[in-house]
Short mmCIF file of C-alpha atoms and ligand atoms in Angstrom, two decimals:
data_model
loop_
_atom_site.label_atom_id
_atom_site.label_comp_id
_atom_site.label_asym_id
_atom_site.label_seq_id
_atom_site.Cartn_x
_atom_site.Cartn_y
_atom_site.Cartn_z
CA MET N 1 24.48 13.98 85.92
CA ALA N 2 23.67 13.63 82.41
CA GLY N 3 20.14 12.04 81.83
CA PRO N 4 19.33 8.99 79.69
CA ALA N 5 19.86 9.38 76.01
CA VAL N 6 16.20 10.11 74.78
CA LEU N 7 15.22 9.54 71.21
CA GLU N 8 13.30 12.19 69.36
CA ALA N 9 9.50 11.56 69.03
CA GLY N 10 9.25 9.65 65.67
CA ALA N 11 13.11 8.90 65.73
CA GLN N 12 14.09 5.38 65.50
CA ALA N 13 16.98 3.41 67.16
CA GLU N 14 18.92 1.64 64.58
CA SER N 15 18.94 -1.56 66.55
CA CYS N 16 14.97 -1.61 66.45
CA GLU N 17 15.00 -3.50 63.38
CA PHE N 18 14.70 -7.04 62.83
CA GLU N 19 17.60 -9.38 61.76
CA ARG N 20 16.98 -11.25 58.59
CA PRO N 21 14.75 -14.30 59.03
CA LYS N 22 15.82 -17.67 57.93
CA PRO N 23 15.03 -19.10 54.54
CA PHE N 24 11.71 -19.90 53.86
CA SER N 25 9.23 -21.12 51.16
CA LEU N 26 5.87 -19.24 51.54
CA PHE N 27 2.58 -20.91 49.89
CA ILE N 28 -0.11 -18.46 49.52
CA PHE N 29 -3.51 -19.77 49.11
CA GLY N 30 -6.06 -17.53 47.68
CA ALA N 31 -3.42 -15.71 45.71
CA THR N 32 -5.50 -14.34 43.16
CA GLY N 33 -7.62 -12.78 45.92
CA ASP N 34 -7.99 -9.24 47.22
CA LEU N 35 -6.03 -9.62 50.41
CA THR N 36 -3.00 -10.96 48.47
CA ARG N 37 -3.00 -8.05 45.94
CA ARG N 38 -3.69 -5.25 48.74
CA LYS N 39 -1.63 -6.67 51.73
CA ILE N 40 0.38 -9.77 51.62
CA MET N 41 2.24 -8.82 48.21
CA PRO N 42 2.99 -5.10 48.91
CA SER N 43 4.20 -6.27 52.53
CA LEU N 44 6.63 -8.89 50.91
CA TYR N 45 7.67 -5.99 48.48
CA GLN N 46 8.39 -3.69 51.36
CA LEU N 47 10.10 -6.52 53.51
CA ASN N 48 12.64 -6.69 50.39
CA THR N 49 12.97 -2.90 49.91
CA LEU N 50 14.09 -2.81 53.53
CA SER N 51 16.42 -5.79 52.93
CA LEU N 52 14.48 -7.81 55.47
CA LEU N 53 14.17 -10.83 53.20
CA PRO N 54 16.59 -13.45 53.62
CA GLY N 55 18.83 -14.30 50.73
CA HIS N 56 17.00 -17.50 50.38
CA PHE N 57 13.49 -17.89 49.64
CA LEU N 58 10.50 -18.86 47.19
CA ILE N 59 7.17 -17.54 47.02
CA VAL N 60 4.36 -19.71 45.70
CA GLY N 61 0.87 -18.32 45.13
CA SER N 62 -1.79 -21.00 44.37
CA GLY N 63 -5.47 -20.05 43.28
CA ARG N 64 -8.64 -21.52 41.80
CA LYS N 65 -7.76 -19.63 38.63
CA SER N 66 -5.58 -21.28 36.13
CA MET N 67 -2.87 -18.95 34.98
CA SER N 68 1.05 -18.73 34.13
CA THR N 69 3.41 -17.75 36.36
CA GLU N 70 4.34 -14.94 33.98
CA GLU N 71 0.73 -13.76 34.19
CA PHE N 72 0.63 -14.20 37.95
CA ARG N 73 3.90 -11.93 38.21
CA ARG N 74 2.37 -9.51 35.83
CA GLN N 75 -0.79 -9.18 38.14
CA MET N 76 1.09 -9.18 41.45
CA ARG N 77 3.28 -6.23 39.63
CA ALA N 78 0.28 -4.32 39.20
CA ALA N 79 -0.77 -4.86 42.86
CA VAL N 80 2.33 -3.66 44.19
CA LEU N 81 2.83 -0.86 41.95
CA SER N 82 -0.65 0.40 42.91
CA ALA N 83 0.02 0.26 46.64
CA GLN N 84 3.10 2.50 46.37
CA PRO N 85 3.25 6.29 46.64
CA ALA N 86 3.73 8.18 43.45
CA GLY N 87 7.28 7.45 42.09
CA GLY N 88 7.68 4.99 45.12
CA PHE N 89 8.10 2.04 43.10
CA ASP N 90 11.57 0.40 42.62
CA GLU N 91 11.86 -1.88 39.57
CA LYS N 92 14.93 -3.58 40.53
CA LYS N 93 13.61 -4.71 44.33
CA TRP N 94 10.40 -5.71 42.38
CA GLN N 95 12.25 -7.78 39.93
CA GLU N 96 14.30 -9.41 42.73
CA LEU N 97 10.98 -10.66 44.31
CA ALA N 98 9.41 -11.61 40.95
CA ASP N 99 12.14 -14.13 40.34
CA ARG N 100 11.03 -15.98 43.44
CA LEU N 101 7.54 -16.11 42.58
CA ARG N 102 5.69 -19.08 41.10
CA TYR N 103 1.96 -19.77 40.37
CA MET N 104 0.36 -23.14 40.79
CA PRO N 105 -3.30 -23.76 40.44
CA MET N 106 -5.39 -24.88 43.53
CA GLY N 107 -7.31 -28.00 42.69
CA SER N 108 -8.26 -31.46 43.93
CA PRO N 109 -6.83 -32.77 47.33
CA GLU N 110 -4.16 -34.99 45.55
CA THR N 111 -2.84 -31.76 43.95
CA TYR N 112 -1.67 -30.70 47.51
CA ALA N 113 0.86 -33.48 47.52
CA GLY N 114 1.39 -33.05 43.91
CA MET N 115 2.13 -29.18 44.37
CA LEU N 116 4.50 -29.96 47.43
CA ALA N 117 6.41 -32.73 45.35
CA LYS N 118 6.84 -30.29 42.51
CA CYS N 119 8.20 -27.54 44.65
CA ALA N 120 10.71 -29.42 46.47
CA PRO N 121 13.43 -29.20 43.66
CA LEU N 122 12.59 -25.33 43.45
CA GLU N 123 12.89 -25.29 47.28
CA GLY N 124 16.47 -26.89 46.89
CA ARG N 125 17.39 -24.58 44.07
CA TYR N 126 16.54 -21.59 46.12
CA GLY N 127 18.12 -22.85 49.30
CA THR N 128 14.79 -22.72 51.77
CA CYS N 129 16.20 -25.35 53.98
CA GLY N 130 12.75 -27.16 54.08
CA ASN N 131 11.16 -24.23 56.04
CA ARG N 132 7.64 -23.68 55.12
CA ILE N 133 4.66 -21.01 55.68
CA PHE N 134 1.41 -21.91 54.41
CA TYR N 135 -0.58 -18.74 54.44
CA LEU N 136 -4.61 -19.23 54.10
CA ALA N 137 -5.75 -15.98 52.52
CA VAL N 138 -8.87 -17.72 51.14
CA PRO N 139 -12.59 -17.06 52.25
CA PRO N 140 -13.20 -18.52 55.45
CA SER N 141 -15.67 -21.15 53.98
CA ALA N 142 -12.57 -22.77 52.44
CA PHE N 143 -10.45 -23.02 55.64
CA GLU N 144 -11.39 -26.63 56.52
CA ASP N 145 -10.84 -27.83 53.07
CA VAL N 146 -7.38 -26.23 52.65
CA ILE N 147 -6.44 -27.30 56.16
CA THR N 148 -7.65 -30.90 55.71
CA ASN N 149 -5.73 -31.31 52.14
CA LEU N 150 -2.54 -29.55 53.75
CA GLY N 151 -2.85 -31.84 56.65
CA GLU N 152 -3.40 -35.02 54.32
CA ALA N 153 -0.44 -33.96 52.16
CA GLY N 154 1.77 -33.96 55.12
CA ALA N 155 2.49 -30.50 55.09
CA SER N 156 2.81 -30.28 58.84
CA ALA N 157 5.93 -32.39 58.77
CA GLU N 158 8.90 -30.18 60.05
CA PRO N 159 12.17 -30.43 58.44
CA PRO N 160 14.96 -31.56 60.85
CA ASP N 161 16.16 -28.66 63.19
CA GLY N 162 18.61 -26.90 60.89
CA GLY N 163 20.23 -24.69 63.67
CA GLU N 164 20.33 -21.19 62.66
CA ASN N 165 18.63 -22.10 59.36
CA GLY N 166 15.37 -23.22 61.55
CA GLY N 167 13.31 -26.23 60.57
CA TYR N 168 9.78 -25.23 60.50
CA SER N 169 6.44 -25.39 58.94
CA HIS N 170 3.87 -22.94 59.76
CA ILE N 171 0.28 -22.38 59.22
CA VAL N 172 -1.08 -18.76 59.11
CA VAL N 173 -5.04 -18.66 59.29
CA GLU N 174 -6.65 -15.24 58.21
CA LYS N 175 -9.79 -13.93 60.25
CA PRO N 176 -12.65 -14.23 60.66
CA PHE N 177 -11.61 -17.41 62.64
CA GLY N 178 -15.11 -19.48 62.54
CA ARG N 179 -18.54 -17.99 62.33
CA ASP N 180 -19.42 -18.76 66.03
CA LEU N 181 -18.18 -20.44 69.05
CA GLU N 182 -19.03 -24.02 67.26
CA SER N 183 -17.29 -23.42 63.89
CA ALA N 184 -14.41 -21.78 65.92
CA LYS N 185 -13.83 -24.88 68.10
CA ARG N 186 -14.17 -27.08 65.19
CA LEU N 187 -11.45 -25.29 63.36
CA ASN N 188 -9.16 -25.37 66.37
CA SER N 189 -9.57 -29.26 66.52
CA LEU N 190 -9.01 -29.54 62.82
CA LEU N 191 -5.81 -27.64 62.99
CA ARG N 192 -4.54 -29.50 66.20
CA LYS N 193 -5.27 -32.74 64.26
CA TYR N 194 -2.68 -32.05 61.98
CA PHE N 195 -0.48 -29.25 63.51
CA LYS N 196 0.99 -28.35 66.95
CA GLU N 197 -0.15 -25.09 68.74
CA GLU N 198 3.32 -23.88 68.09
CA GLN N 199 2.79 -23.98 64.20
CA ILE N 200 -0.54 -22.37 64.15
CA TYR N 201 -0.74 -18.39 63.36
CA ARG N 202 -4.05 -17.09 64.02
CA MET N 203 -4.08 -13.72 62.39
CA ASP N 204 -5.33 -10.22 63.81
CA HIS N 205 -3.31 -7.80 61.81
CA PHE N 206 -4.48 -5.27 64.43
CA LEU N 207 -2.22 -6.79 67.11
CA ALA N 208 1.01 -5.92 64.92
CA LYS N 209 -0.25 -2.36 64.52
CA GLU N 210 2.84 0.02 66.13
CA THR N 211 0.80 1.78 68.59
CA VAL N 212 -1.17 -1.42 69.48
CA GLN N 213 2.29 -3.30 70.35
CA ASN N 214 3.27 -0.34 72.21
CA ILE N 215 0.20 -0.21 74.74
CA LEU N 216 1.86 -3.07 76.67
CA MET N 217 5.17 -1.04 76.54
CA PHE N 218 3.52 1.99 77.75
CA ARG N 219 1.63 0.49 80.47
CA PHE N 220 4.33 -1.70 81.80
CA ALA N 221 7.33 -0.02 81.35
CA ASN N 222 6.43 3.21 83.05
CA SER N 223 5.57 3.45 86.56
CA ILE N 224 3.03 6.42 86.31
CA PHE N 225 0.38 4.66 84.52
CA GLU N 226 -0.47 1.33 86.44
CA PRO N 227 -1.43 3.11 89.69
CA VAL N 228 -4.03 4.99 88.07
CA TRP N 229 -4.83 2.21 85.73
CA ASN N 230 -8.25 1.11 87.49
CA ASN N 231 -11.82 1.80 88.41
CA HIS N 232 -10.67 4.16 91.24
CA PHE N 233 -9.22 6.64 88.49
CA ILE N 234 -10.75 5.48 85.11
CA ASP N 235 -14.32 6.60 84.27
CA HIS N 236 -14.49 4.71 81.11
CA VAL N 237 -12.85 3.72 78.05
CA GLN N 238 -13.81 4.30 74.67
CA ILE N 239 -12.38 2.17 71.71
CA THR N 240 -13.02 3.40 68.06
CA ALA N 241 -12.27 1.91 64.71
CA ALA N 242 -14.16 3.96 62.34
CA GLU N 243 -13.60 3.80 58.54
CA ALA N 244 -14.54 6.19 55.77
CA ILE N 245 -14.48 3.54 53.17
CA GLY N 246 -17.27 1.20 52.55
CA ILE N 247 -17.20 -2.59 51.72
CA GLU N 248 -15.15 -2.06 48.83
CA TYR N 249 -15.51 -5.12 46.69
CA ARG N 250 -16.51 -7.41 49.42
CA GLY N 251 -20.13 -7.41 49.38
CA ALA N 252 -20.72 -11.37 49.43
CA TYR N 253 -18.20 -11.52 52.34
CA PHE N 254 -19.72 -8.80 54.15
CA GLU N 255 -22.99 -10.02 53.72
CA GLU N 256 -21.90 -13.30 55.51
CA ALA N 257 -19.95 -11.51 58.33
CA GLY N 258 -21.37 -7.95 59.06
CA VAL N 259 -19.52 -5.69 61.49
CA LEU N 260 -19.45 -7.88 64.53
CA ARG N 261 -17.92 -10.79 63.13
CA ASP N 262 -15.52 -8.77 60.82
CA MET N 263 -14.28 -6.54 63.48
CA PHE N 264 -15.39 -6.91 66.78
CA GLN N 265 -15.04 -10.66 67.75
CA ASN N 266 -11.33 -10.12 66.74
CA HIS N 267 -9.62 -6.35 66.39
CA MET N 268 -11.86 -4.74 68.95
CA LEU N 269 -12.02 -7.23 71.52
CA HIS N 270 -8.05 -7.45 71.18
CA LEU N 271 -7.92 -3.86 71.64
CA LEU N 272 -9.92 -4.22 75.01
CA ALA N 273 -8.01 -6.99 76.03
CA LEU N 274 -4.56 -5.24 75.75
CA THR N 275 -5.74 -2.16 77.43
CA ALA N 276 -7.50 -4.18 80.23
CA MET N 277 -5.18 -7.35 80.96
CA GLU N 278 -3.10 -7.86 83.77
CA PRO N 279 0.65 -7.40 83.67
CA PRO N 280 2.16 -10.77 82.63
CA SER N 281 4.95 -11.88 84.93
CA ALA N 282 7.27 -12.12 81.91
CA PHE N 283 7.13 -10.96 78.45
CA THR N 284 6.72 -14.24 76.69
CA THR N 285 4.21 -15.31 74.31
CA ALA N 286 2.59 -17.66 76.45
CA LYS N 287 2.34 -15.48 79.28
CA VAL N 288 1.22 -12.29 77.15
CA ARG N 289 -1.40 -14.43 75.28
CA SER N 290 -2.66 -16.18 78.37
CA GLU N 291 -3.23 -12.74 80.17
CA ARG N 292 -5.16 -11.56 76.81
CA ALA N 293 -7.26 -14.53 77.13
CA LYS N 294 -7.90 -14.36 80.64
CA VAL N 295 -9.55 -10.80 80.38
CA LEU N 296 -11.48 -11.75 77.27
CA GLY N 297 -12.91 -14.60 79.41
CA SER N 298 -13.70 -12.03 82.34
CA ILE N 299 -15.92 -9.73 80.39
CA SER N 300 -19.64 -9.98 81.86
CA ARG N 301 -21.75 -12.19 79.86
CA LEU N 302 -24.16 -10.13 77.76
CA ASP N 303 -28.01 -10.50 78.54
CA LEU N 304 -29.82 -11.23 75.36
CA GLN N 305 -33.24 -9.98 76.96
CA LYS N 306 -31.61 -6.58 77.28
CA MET N 307 -29.89 -6.12 74.09
CA ASN N 308 -30.69 -2.47 73.34
CA GLU N 309 -28.97 -1.67 76.73
CA PHE N 310 -25.62 -2.69 75.37
CA LEU N 311 -25.70 -3.09 71.43
CA ILE N 312 -26.59 -0.43 68.58
CA LEU N 313 -26.42 -1.70 65.21
CA GLY N 314 -26.44 0.52 62.11
CA GLN N 315 -26.17 0.09 58.20
CA TYR N 316 -25.49 3.07 55.99
CA GLY N 317 -27.58 4.40 53.55
CA ARG N 318 -26.61 6.91 50.63
CA GLY N 319 -24.38 9.95 51.40
CA ARG N 320 -21.06 11.82 50.69
CA THR N 321 -17.75 10.88 51.97
CA ASP N 322 -15.38 12.52 49.26
CA GLY N 323 -18.21 12.32 46.77
CA GLU N 324 -21.84 10.72 46.63
CA VAL N 325 -21.71 7.18 47.49
CA PRO N 326 -24.31 4.34 47.36
CA ALA N 327 -26.19 3.08 50.54
CA TYR N 328 -24.69 -0.46 51.38
CA ARG N 329 -27.97 -2.17 49.99
CA ASP N 330 -27.01 -0.85 46.59
CA GLU N 331 -23.31 -1.85 46.76
CA PRO N 332 -22.42 -4.93 44.34
CA GLY N 333 -23.18 -8.45 46.23
CA VAL N 334 -25.45 -7.20 48.57
CA SER N 335 -29.02 -7.81 48.91
CA ARG N 336 -31.63 -4.91 48.32
CA LEU N 337 -33.42 -5.93 51.69
CA SER N 338 -30.05 -6.73 53.65
CA ASN N 339 -30.13 -6.67 57.39
CA THR N 340 -26.43 -6.63 57.71
CA ALA N 341 -24.91 -4.37 60.05
CA THR N 342 -22.14 -1.99 58.91
CA TYR N 343 -21.85 -0.38 62.39
CA ALA N 344 -22.14 -1.29 65.87
CA ALA N 345 -21.57 0.24 69.14
CA LEU N 346 -21.24 -1.99 72.18
CA LYS N 347 -20.90 -1.34 75.74
CA LEU N 348 -19.02 -4.07 77.78
CA GLU N 349 -17.76 -4.53 81.39
CA VAL N 350 -14.94 -6.25 82.63
CA GLU N 351 -15.72 -8.07 86.00
CA ASN N 352 -12.62 -8.07 88.04
CA TRP N 353 -11.31 -5.97 90.92
CA ARG N 354 -9.52 -3.47 88.66
CA TRP N 355 -12.44 -2.93 86.27
CA ARG N 356 -15.67 -3.34 88.15
CA GLY N 357 -17.90 -0.35 87.25
CA VAL N 358 -15.79 0.97 84.27
CA PRO N 359 -17.81 0.60 81.23
CA PHE N 360 -15.72 -0.09 77.79
CA TYR N 361 -17.70 1.54 74.88
CA LEU N 362 -16.58 0.02 71.63
CA ARG N 363 -17.63 1.27 68.09
CA SER N 364 -16.76 0.57 64.49
CA GLY N 365 -18.19 1.19 61.43
CA LYS N 366 -18.06 1.85 57.54
CA ARG N 367 -18.40 4.75 55.61
CA LEU N 368 -18.13 7.06 58.85
CA SER N 369 -17.17 10.71 58.51
CA GLY N 370 -13.31 9.63 58.70
CA ARG N 371 -10.79 6.83 59.11
CA ARG N 372 -10.13 6.74 63.08
CA GLY N 373 -8.72 4.26 65.35
CA GLU N 374 -8.22 4.75 68.99
CA ILE N 375 -8.64 3.72 72.49
CA SER N 376 -9.32 6.79 74.70
CA ILE N 377 -9.04 6.62 78.67
CA HIS N 378 -11.21 8.77 80.35
CA PHE N 379 -10.15 9.59 83.60
CA LYS N 380 -12.48 10.70 86.73
CA PRO N 381 -13.15 14.23 87.58
CA VAL N 382 -11.16 15.82 90.33
CA PRO N 383 -12.78 15.06 93.63
CA HIS N 384 -13.11 18.80 94.50
CA THR N 385 -13.39 21.79 92.24
CA LEU N 386 -10.69 24.15 93.75
CA PHE N 387 -11.41 26.72 90.55
CA ARG N 388 -14.85 26.69 90.49
CA GLN N 389 -14.80 30.56 90.40
CA TYR N 390 -12.88 30.28 87.32
CA THR N 391 -14.05 27.22 85.63
CA GLY N 392 -17.81 26.65 87.11
CA GLU N 393 -18.34 23.47 88.74
CA ARG N 394 -16.87 21.11 86.01
CA ILE N 395 -13.47 20.59 85.03
CA GLU N 396 -12.78 18.82 82.20
CA PRO N 397 -11.41 15.55 83.35
CA ASN N 398 -8.07 13.99 82.16
CA THR N 399 -8.02 12.06 78.79
CA LEU N 400 -5.27 9.87 77.29
CA THR N 401 -5.76 8.96 73.86
CA LEU N 402 -3.63 6.19 72.23
CA CYS N 403 -4.28 7.13 68.37
CA ILE N 404 -3.77 3.87 66.16
CA GLN N 405 -4.89 5.34 62.95
CA PRO N 406 -4.39 7.27 60.75
CA GLU N 407 -1.73 9.27 62.90
CA GLU N 408 0.36 6.95 65.08
CA LYS N 409 0.27 8.97 68.35
CA MET N 410 -0.56 9.51 71.92
CA ASP N 411 -2.20 12.45 73.63
CA LEU N 412 -2.42 13.47 76.98
CA PHE N 413 -4.97 16.02 77.74
CA LEU N 414 -4.44 18.01 81.28
CA GLN N 415 -5.60 21.32 82.49
CA ALA N 416 -3.47 24.02 82.97
CA LYS N 417 -3.25 27.83 83.42
CA GLN N 418 -3.26 29.58 80.31
CA PRO N 419 -0.61 32.20 80.16
CA GLY N 420 -1.58 35.78 81.21
CA SER N 421 -2.21 38.03 84.16
CA ARG N 422 -5.70 36.65 84.59
CA ILE N 423 -6.42 33.18 85.90
CA CYS N 424 -7.86 31.13 83.12
CA LEU N 425 -7.55 27.56 83.32
CA GLY N 426 -7.82 25.20 80.05
CA PRO N 427 -6.99 21.94 78.51
CA VAL N 428 -3.46 21.37 76.97
CA ARG N 429 -2.32 18.39 75.14
CA LEU N 430 0.84 16.61 75.45
CA ASP N 431 1.51 14.36 72.58
CA TYR N 432 4.12 11.83 71.10
CA LYS N 433 4.08 11.00 67.34
CA TYR N 434 5.58 8.04 65.70
CA SER N 435 5.90 10.05 62.54
CA LYS N 436 8.39 7.45 60.72
CA GLY N 437 9.68 4.19 61.27
CA ALA N 438 6.39 2.30 61.78
CA THR N 439 6.67 -1.39 60.21
CA ALA N 440 3.40 -1.79 58.37
CA ASP N 441 1.23 -4.41 60.15
CA TYR N 442 1.04 -7.02 57.44
CA ALA N 443 4.81 -6.99 56.92
CA ARG N 444 5.46 -7.22 60.71
CA ILE N 445 2.99 -10.44 60.67
CA LEU N 446 4.74 -11.99 57.88
CA LEU N 447 8.37 -11.27 59.42
CA ASP N 448 7.09 -12.68 63.03
CA CYS N 449 5.60 -15.65 61.20
CA MET N 450 9.16 -16.12 59.56
CA GLN N 451 11.01 -15.81 63.10
CA GLY N 452 8.75 -18.28 64.78
CA ASP N 453 7.25 -15.67 66.95
CA GLN N 454 3.38 -15.92 67.82
CA MET N 455 2.98 -13.16 70.24
CA LEU N 456 0.93 -10.90 67.93
CA PHE N 457 -1.24 -13.94 66.99
CA ALA N 458 -4.29 -15.10 68.82
CA CYS N 459 -3.90 -18.37 70.65
CA ALA N 460 -7.08 -20.91 70.83
CA GLU N 461 -8.29 -19.72 74.09
CA GLU N 462 -8.34 -16.17 73.13
CA VAL N 463 -10.43 -16.97 69.78
CA GLU N 464 -12.71 -19.24 71.79
CA ALA N 465 -13.29 -16.44 74.70
CA SER N 466 -14.19 -13.81 72.30
CA TRP N 467 -16.83 -16.13 70.41
CA GLU N 468 -18.01 -17.22 73.74
CA LEU N 469 -19.07 -13.70 74.60
CA LEU N 470 -20.23 -12.76 71.24
CA SER N 471 -21.65 -15.90 69.49
CA PRO N 472 -24.85 -15.85 71.41
CA VAL N 473 -25.24 -11.96 70.52
CA ILE N 474 -24.30 -12.55 66.83
CA GLY N 475 -26.56 -15.60 66.46
CA LYS N 476 -29.63 -13.46 67.66
CA THR N 477 -28.60 -10.58 65.48
CA ASP N 478 -28.48 -12.75 62.24
CA SER N 479 -32.29 -13.71 62.52
CA MET N 480 -33.38 -10.10 63.26
CA GLU N 481 -35.32 -8.22 60.68
CA MET N 482 -33.91 -4.50 61.00
CA LYS N 483 -36.71 -2.51 60.28
CA ASP N 484 -35.02 1.03 60.71
CA PHE N 485 -31.97 0.09 58.15
CA PRO N 486 -30.44 2.16 56.91
CA ASN N 487 -30.22 4.05 59.99
CA TYR N 488 -27.19 6.31 59.15
CA ALA N 489 -26.01 8.34 56.12
CA ALA N 490 -22.67 7.49 54.67
CA GLY N 491 -20.27 10.35 55.96
CA SER N 492 -21.99 10.82 59.21
CA SER N 493 -20.71 9.89 62.47
CA GLY N 494 -23.20 6.67 62.75
CA PRO N 495 -26.76 6.31 64.07
CA ALA N 496 -28.43 8.59 66.71
CA GLU N 497 -29.28 5.56 68.95
CA ALA N 498 -25.15 5.14 69.62
CA ASP N 499 -25.04 8.42 71.04
CA ALA N 500 -28.11 7.64 73.29
CA LEU N 501 -26.34 4.76 74.40
CA LEU N 502 -23.67 6.85 76.00
CA ALA N 503 -26.10 9.62 76.84
CA ARG N 504 -27.97 7.20 79.07
CA ASP N 505 -24.94 6.88 81.42
CA GLY N 506 -24.34 10.75 81.26
CA ARG N 507 -21.36 10.27 78.81
CA ALA N 508 -20.90 11.15 75.21
CA TRP N 509 -18.52 9.58 72.47
CA ASP N 510 -15.39 11.45 71.56
CA PRO N 511 -15.92 13.43 68.07
CA LEU N 512 -14.99 11.77 65.17
C1 LIG Y 1 -10.17 -6.23 58.24
C2 LIG Y 1 -11.58 -6.07 58.12
O1 LIG Y 1 -9.75 -7.23 59.13
O2 LIG Y 1 -9.67 -4.85 58.84
C3 LIG Y 1 -11.96 -5.04 57.13
O3 LIG Y 1 -12.10 -7.19 57.22
C4 LIG Y 1 -11.52 -3.57 57.73
O4 LIG Y 1 -13.38 -4.81 57.00
C5 LIG Y 1 -9.89 -3.77 57.91
O5 LIG Y 1 -11.60 -2.72 56.71
C6 LIG Y 1 -9.45 -2.59 58.50
O6 LIG Y 1 -7.98 -2.75 58.89
P1 LIG Y 1 -7.03 -1.58 58.84
O7 LIG Y 1 -5.92 -1.99 58.86
O8 LIG Y 1 -7.01 -1.05 57.19
O9 LIG Y 1 -7.51 -0.40 59.58
#
């Protein structure tokens, strides 16, 4: 009997691509900023080269600087060009996009209504059917003003349902969503004052990474994993987001945020949520988001009196990555006495039947020895060492690693007999690589927003649950003087104390 048709690892089924989305106008606030240049514009260009933009669309960039549309197009072309591999820039595809680009300066509250009125004829000309996306790529301190101004200008009004042409107005809010629980709640209620929940898209681009999306498929479309996905079989879980880069040109932002707000409240906790959540009863946005929120709400509260038992913070000093690099305190926009953490290792426990007793160790840092994003499930050792005469008492337990970046793959480490006449046992690796076909995370985010699919965006409950957990800890660390900073060299694997955090539990981090 013929088996099922199996795709080669890395191959892509033709039907796995999106249909073209509905016509739209995209308003980008913060259009002269770093995020627009590095992520949003290159992703729009990528979507156009993949023929994933509709025939009818308009993109309006808005920022504090005053500049002409021509100048804006010139700057965006340079940004897109520098994001392409050598020789990978298609001038014709860029021109198609550039023709739809406009620039309008962002100013006083009245200008929001003015801007929308001014764009209406353009929207008519480009046939956008009144569908609008408002993308807040501004610094977090400007979120409340932009939301209020948009709300007051009537931006949340949706056009009448145009059938297959839609009829929507969506607002995308970048991270970090708030500075603490209170400000996150304030932001949620401000958004809800003007927009319905179905119109609000809270960003966490990690959710749109190909391997991250695959965690749920992997767990719930295969019957072999769920029976062992619990505290009977799993010893602990490690979640790593290591970066070789520093803070780039974002000194002022990072001084305000620090690694716990920048990476943990959102990306790291979402990786944990997908790994630990219960199976939803259906693959719908509401059910998936509710399970993610539920598990975030089940993480044990953190005891501030015992902070060094679960949290290690670090800040990088001078060192070498691909050359000599300065200490964090010597980066532009950073205080010479900064107490801001650029690294954190955090031990969490999920208090429920499935996970009780299984620690989740999370670590993320800047200027580490390499770029590495992964979730690694460490299984328990076999209960009885049958092969002790060949291996000694300990057989390396199985590990399943879901690699998010730089390579998108999965590795399962097993023990097997090494070929040969003598009995030798050793680890073998089964791997599955997604070598091609992955849609870049920001491109996917933009597409989903055009399609009206909120599954890869956080709901209010998730954001509030993660702040509820971390706010007290972050609040305390904000006021701490870090006498041992800097405590790791750029290009290293982080502070030695982070190793001690696991060593105390008789465990060790996976090598970076
Ligand atoms: C962002 C953080 O959300 O994610 C950055 O603000 C970080 O500090 C980035 O570098 C990492 O994302 P990626 O997709 O480059 O791994």
